[in-house]
Amino acid sequence: MTPDTIRTVIGIIGNGTALMLYLSPAPTFYNICKKKTVEQYSAVPYLATVLNCMTFLLYGLPVVQPHSMLIITINGIGLAIELTYIAIFLAYSVGAARRRVLLILAVEVSFVAAFAALVLNLAHTHVLRSMIVGIFGVVVGTGMYAAPLSIMKMVIQTKSVEYMPLFLSLASLASGTCWTAYALIEFDIYITIPSGLGVVFALGQLILYAIYYKSTQQILEARKGKADQIPMTEVVVDGKNDNTTSSGARNGHY
């Protein structure tokens, strides 16, 4: 089996794991739709992934990096999925949070469009175009994989992994591993660096999950226990002194 064949097979597997990564937040967004609120969930990882997908979609174009159809397909699919998540986030967020997400999304789209126009018009060879877009892709890809650091910080502060889904971390690890292997066969530094960092960050998330899993369960149980308690707000006494009793109850005396 030739290196090209092996690379293609790993790339196809990488596409599968990347698709798992993109779909892994689906249960989270199902809960958001069900509760009609984004609670403490952050849009940062999804905005970072949108920028990453747009950048590597540009990188994989035949006019930039020929023979990169696997990169085009998965990043095109990923972009559609992530935009769906952001649309849901916008639908159930309010005020400043919604405006901030809209602003960041608008800036990302405008920037990538302007960047693509400049690269395609000012750089006239595949080597130069792939280098420019690739270097930018390293920065963006690193940002995408580093985006969960804000969530990891919250996990450490709250000692709870409630808002850091396990499947998302596992999918990040699988995807990062496959794409690192894909990039190493015919060395592509622009894919190797962000994918390799993705493996490191995913392992960090899994370590935090193992550390704080028990404390998360305790927090959830305590919260459930409080929710099950029904506070006594009113006492009704039958008889002639109803008015006096009700007045006492309102003043905290029974």
Short mmCIF file of C-alpha atoms in Angstrom, two decimals:
data_model
loop_
_atom_site.label_atom_id
_atom_site.label_comp_id
_atom_site.label_asym_id
_atom_site.label_seq_id
_atom_site.Cartn_x
_atom_site.Cartn_y
_atom_site.Cartn_z
CA MET A 1 0.00 0.00 0.00
CA THR A 2 1.47 3.34 -1.07
CA PRO A 3 1.82 6.35 1.26
CA ASP A 4 -0.78 8.21 -0.82
CA THR A 5 -3.30 5.39 -0.33
CA ILE A 6 -2.61 5.23 3.41
CA ARG A 7 -2.97 9.02 3.65
CA THR A 8 -6.29 8.90 1.79
CA VAL A 9 -7.61 6.14 4.08
CA ILE A 10 -6.55 8.07 7.19
CA GLY A 11 -8.08 11.21 5.69
CA ILE A 12 -11.41 9.44 5.21
CA ILE A 13 -11.27 8.19 8.82
CA GLY A 14 -10.31 11.70 9.85
CA ASN A 15 -13.39 13.04 8.08
CA GLY A 16 -15.52 10.58 10.02
CA THR A 17 -14.03 11.56 13.36
CA ALA A 18 -14.28 15.25 12.47
CA LEU A 19 -17.95 14.76 11.63
CA MET A 20 -18.39 13.16 15.07
CA LEU A 21 -16.68 16.20 16.55
CA TYR A 22 -19.03 18.58 14.74
CA LEU A 23 -22.10 16.57 15.74
CA SER A 24 -21.04 15.97 19.35
CA PRO A 25 -22.65 19.20 20.68
CA ALA A 26 -26.04 18.16 19.23
CA PRO A 27 -27.37 16.89 22.62
CA THR A 28 -26.33 20.20 24.19
CA PHE A 29 -28.29 22.17 21.63
CA TYR A 30 -31.23 19.81 21.97
CA ASN A 31 -31.32 20.70 25.67
CA ILE A 32 -31.02 24.40 24.83
CA CYS A 33 -34.03 24.11 22.53
CA LYS A 34 -35.92 22.12 25.14
CA LYS A 35 -35.21 24.58 27.97
CA LYS A 36 -35.36 27.62 25.67
CA THR A 37 -32.25 29.09 27.28
CA VAL A 38 -28.49 28.86 26.68
CA GLU A 39 -27.83 28.78 30.46
CA GLN A 40 -24.05 28.95 31.08
CA TYR A 41 -23.04 27.51 27.71
CA SER A 42 -20.50 29.55 25.75
CA ALA A 43 -20.67 30.30 22.02
CA VAL A 44 -16.88 30.76 21.83
CA PRO A 45 -16.00 27.18 20.73
CA TYR A 46 -18.58 27.29 17.94
CA LEU A 47 -17.50 30.72 16.70
CA ALA A 48 -13.89 29.53 16.72
CA THR A 49 -14.86 26.42 14.77
CA VAL A 50 -16.74 28.51 12.17
CA LEU A 51 -13.60 30.58 11.57
CA ASN A 52 -11.49 27.42 11.38
CA CYS A 53 -13.84 25.76 8.86
CA MET A 54 -13.94 28.86 6.65
CA THR A 55 -10.15 29.14 6.70
CA PHE A 56 -9.46 25.50 5.83
CA LEU A 57 -12.24 25.51 3.25
CA LEU A 58 -10.24 28.28 1.57
CA TYR A 59 -7.00 26.33 2.11
CA GLY A 60 -8.42 23.24 0.39
CA LEU A 61 -9.63 25.03 -2.74
CA PRO A 62 -7.87 23.87 -5.96
CA VAL A 63 -6.63 27.44 -6.57
CA VAL A 64 -4.83 27.36 -3.19
CA GLN A 65 -3.89 23.74 -2.40
CA PRO A 66 -4.69 21.28 -5.21
CA HIS A 67 -5.84 17.71 -4.51
CA SER A 68 -7.37 18.51 -1.13
CA MET A 69 -10.94 17.36 -1.66
CA LEU A 70 -11.10 15.65 1.76
CA ILE A 71 -10.28 18.98 3.41
CA ILE A 72 -12.96 20.78 1.37
CA THR A 73 -15.72 18.26 2.10
CA ILE A 74 -15.32 18.02 5.86
CA ASN A 75 -14.85 21.74 6.39
CA GLY A 76 -17.85 22.54 4.19
CA ILE A 77 -20.01 20.13 6.19
CA GLY A 78 -18.57 21.41 9.46
CA LEU A 79 -19.31 25.01 8.53
CA ALA A 80 -22.97 24.20 7.84
CA ILE A 81 -23.32 22.34 11.15
CA GLU A 82 -21.62 25.04 13.22
CA LEU A 83 -23.73 27.80 11.66
CA THR A 84 -26.81 25.80 12.66
CA TYR A 85 -25.57 25.68 16.26
CA ILE A 86 -24.93 29.41 16.28
CA ALA A 87 -28.41 30.08 14.86
CA ILE A 88 -29.89 28.08 17.77
CA PHE A 89 -27.66 29.91 20.23
CA LEU A 90 -28.85 33.26 18.85
CA ALA A 91 -32.47 32.16 19.03
CA TYR A 92 -32.28 31.37 22.75
CA SER A 93 -29.82 34.02 23.96
CA VAL A 94 -30.77 37.58 24.84
CA GLY A 95 -29.37 41.06 25.19
CA ALA A 96 -25.63 41.64 25.19
CA ALA A 97 -24.81 37.93 24.74
CA ARG A 98 -26.77 37.77 21.49
CA ARG A 99 -25.32 41.03 20.17
CA ARG A 100 -21.79 39.87 20.97
CA VAL A 101 -22.22 36.59 19.06
CA LEU A 102 -23.74 38.40 16.05
CA LEU A 103 -20.90 40.92 16.01
CA ILE A 104 -18.17 38.27 16.22
CA LEU A 105 -19.82 36.20 13.46
CA ALA A 106 -20.11 39.24 11.18
CA VAL A 107 -16.46 40.16 11.77
CA GLU A 108 -15.33 36.58 11.03
CA VAL A 109 -17.24 36.33 7.74
CA SER A 110 -16.11 39.78 6.59
CA PHE A 111 -12.49 39.12 7.50
CA VAL A 112 -12.27 35.74 5.74
CA ALA A 113 -13.94 37.15 2.61
CA ALA A 114 -11.47 40.06 2.49
CA PHE A 115 -8.53 37.74 3.27
CA ALA A 116 -9.53 35.34 0.47
CA ALA A 117 -9.87 38.19 -2.04
CA LEU A 118 -6.42 39.54 -1.15
CA VAL A 119 -4.70 36.14 -1.30
CA LEU A 120 -6.26 35.12 -4.62
CA ASN A 121 -5.49 38.45 -6.26
CA LEU A 122 -2.04 39.23 -4.85
CA ALA A 123 -0.46 35.75 -4.56
CA HIS A 124 -0.08 34.11 -7.97
CA THR A 125 1.30 30.63 -7.19
CA HIS A 126 -0.10 27.64 -5.34
CA VAL A 127 2.98 27.54 -3.10
CA LEU A 128 2.60 31.15 -1.99
CA ARG A 129 -1.17 30.95 -1.58
CA SER A 130 -1.03 27.72 0.44
CA MET A 131 1.73 29.17 2.64
CA ILE A 132 -0.19 32.37 3.43
CA VAL A 133 -3.51 30.63 4.06
CA GLY A 134 -1.73 27.79 5.86
CA ILE A 135 0.01 30.10 8.32
CA PHE A 136 -3.29 31.82 9.05
CA GLY A 137 -4.88 28.37 9.38
CA VAL A 138 -2.33 27.40 12.03
CA VAL A 139 -3.28 30.46 14.09
CA VAL A 140 -7.02 29.89 13.64
CA GLY A 141 -6.83 26.12 14.17
CA THR A 142 -4.85 26.63 17.36
CA GLY A 143 -7.51 29.11 18.48
CA MET A 144 -10.28 26.61 17.75
CA TYR A 145 -8.66 23.86 19.78
CA ALA A 146 -7.72 26.34 22.52
CA ALA A 147 -11.25 27.79 22.72
CA PRO A 148 -12.34 25.17 25.30
CA LEU A 149 -9.69 26.59 27.65
CA SER A 150 -12.32 29.09 28.83
CA ILE A 151 -14.60 26.18 29.67
CA MET A 152 -11.73 24.31 31.32
CA LYS A 153 -11.12 27.36 33.51
CA MET A 154 -14.79 27.34 34.53
CA VAL A 155 -14.55 23.61 35.31
CA ILE A 156 -11.63 24.24 37.68
CA GLN A 157 -13.39 27.19 39.35
CA THR A 158 -16.74 25.42 39.82
CA LYS A 159 -15.33 21.89 40.27
CA SER A 160 -18.02 20.76 37.83
CA VAL A 161 -17.85 19.32 34.29
CA GLU A 162 -21.56 19.89 33.72
CA TYR A 163 -20.90 22.32 30.86
CA MET A 164 -18.00 20.39 29.31
CA PRO A 165 -19.58 17.42 27.46
CA LEU A 166 -17.49 14.25 27.58
CA PHE A 167 -18.33 13.18 24.02
CA LEU A 168 -17.06 16.51 22.68
CA SER A 169 -13.67 15.93 24.35
CA LEU A 170 -13.47 12.35 23.06
CA ALA A 171 -14.38 13.44 19.53
CA SER A 172 -11.74 16.20 19.68
CA LEU A 173 -9.12 13.64 20.68
CA ALA A 174 -10.08 11.20 17.89
CA SER A 175 -10.23 13.92 15.23
CA GLY A 176 -6.97 15.55 16.28
CA THR A 177 -5.18 12.19 16.29
CA CYS A 178 -6.38 11.23 12.79
CA TRP A 179 -5.58 14.59 11.22
CA THR A 180 -2.15 14.68 12.85
CA ALA A 181 -1.39 11.28 11.33
CA TYR A 182 -2.79 12.43 7.96
CA ALA A 183 -0.54 15.51 7.98
CA LEU A 184 2.59 13.61 9.03
CA ILE A 185 2.51 11.07 6.17
CA GLU A 186 3.19 13.78 3.58
CA PHE A 187 4.36 16.39 6.02
CA ASP A 188 1.98 19.34 6.08
CA ILE A 189 3.01 21.62 8.92
CA TYR A 190 -0.11 23.76 8.53
CA ILE A 191 -2.33 20.83 9.53
CA THR A 192 0.13 19.13 11.90
CA ILE A 193 0.47 22.03 14.36
CA PRO A 194 -3.22 22.76 15.09
CA SER A 195 -4.18 19.07 15.01
CA GLY A 196 -1.35 18.15 17.36
CA LEU A 197 -2.36 20.90 19.76
CA GLY A 198 -5.92 19.63 19.51
CA VAL A 199 -4.76 16.26 20.85
CA VAL A 200 -3.01 17.98 23.79
CA PHE A 201 -6.03 20.13 24.70
CA ALA A 202 -8.44 17.18 24.36
CA LEU A 203 -6.29 15.12 26.74
CA GLY A 204 -6.35 18.04 29.18
CA GLN A 205 -10.16 18.10 29.07
CA LEU A 206 -10.35 14.36 29.69
CA ILE A 207 -8.02 14.68 32.68
CA LEU A 208 -10.25 17.42 34.13
CA TYR A 209 -13.30 15.24 33.48
CA ALA A 210 -11.73 12.39 35.46
CA ILE A 211 -10.76 14.74 38.32
CA TYR A 212 -14.10 16.54 38.69
CA TYR A 213 -16.60 13.84 37.69
CA LYS A 214 -17.42 12.85 41.29
CA SER A 215 -17.76 16.43 42.52
CA THR A 216 -20.07 17.15 39.55
CA GLN A 217 -22.37 14.31 40.57
CA GLN A 218 -22.45 15.63 44.15
CA ILE A 219 -23.32 19.14 42.93
CA LEU A 220 -26.12 17.81 40.70
CA GLU A 221 -27.52 15.65 43.50
CA ALA A 222 -27.46 18.60 45.92
CA ARG A 223 -29.22 20.77 43.36
CA LYS A 224 -31.84 18.09 42.78
CA GLY A 225 -32.38 17.76 46.52
CA LYS A 226 -33.00 21.48 46.88
CA ALA A 227 -35.41 21.46 43.96
CA ASP A 228 -37.37 18.62 45.55
CA GLN A 229 -37.90 20.59 48.77
CA ILE A 230 -41.20 22.49 48.77
CA PRO A 231 -40.99 25.54 51.04
CA MET A 232 -43.93 26.23 53.32
CA THR A 233 -45.09 29.72 52.41
CA GLU A 234 -48.53 29.67 53.84
CA VAL A 235 -50.57 27.95 56.59
CA VAL A 236 -54.33 27.81 56.41
CA VAL A 237 -56.28 27.36 59.63
CA ASP A 238 -60.00 26.74 59.61
CA GLY A 239 -62.11 28.52 62.15
CA LYS A 240 -63.17 31.88 63.33
CA ASN A 241 -59.71 33.37 63.52
CA ASP A 242 -58.89 32.88 59.81
CA ASN A 243 -58.10 36.55 59.27
CA THR A 244 -55.84 36.78 62.30
CA THR A 245 -54.00 33.60 61.34
CA SER A 246 -53.52 34.68 57.73
CA SER A 247 -52.18 38.05 58.92
CA GLY A 248 -49.78 36.27 61.28
CA ALA A 249 -48.64 34.00 58.50
CA ARG A 250 -47.88 36.93 56.27
CA ASN A 251 -45.74 38.40 59.04
CA GLY A 252 -43.89 35.16 59.65
CA HIS A 253 -45.88 34.06 62.78
CA TYR A 254 -48.03 30.91 62.85
#
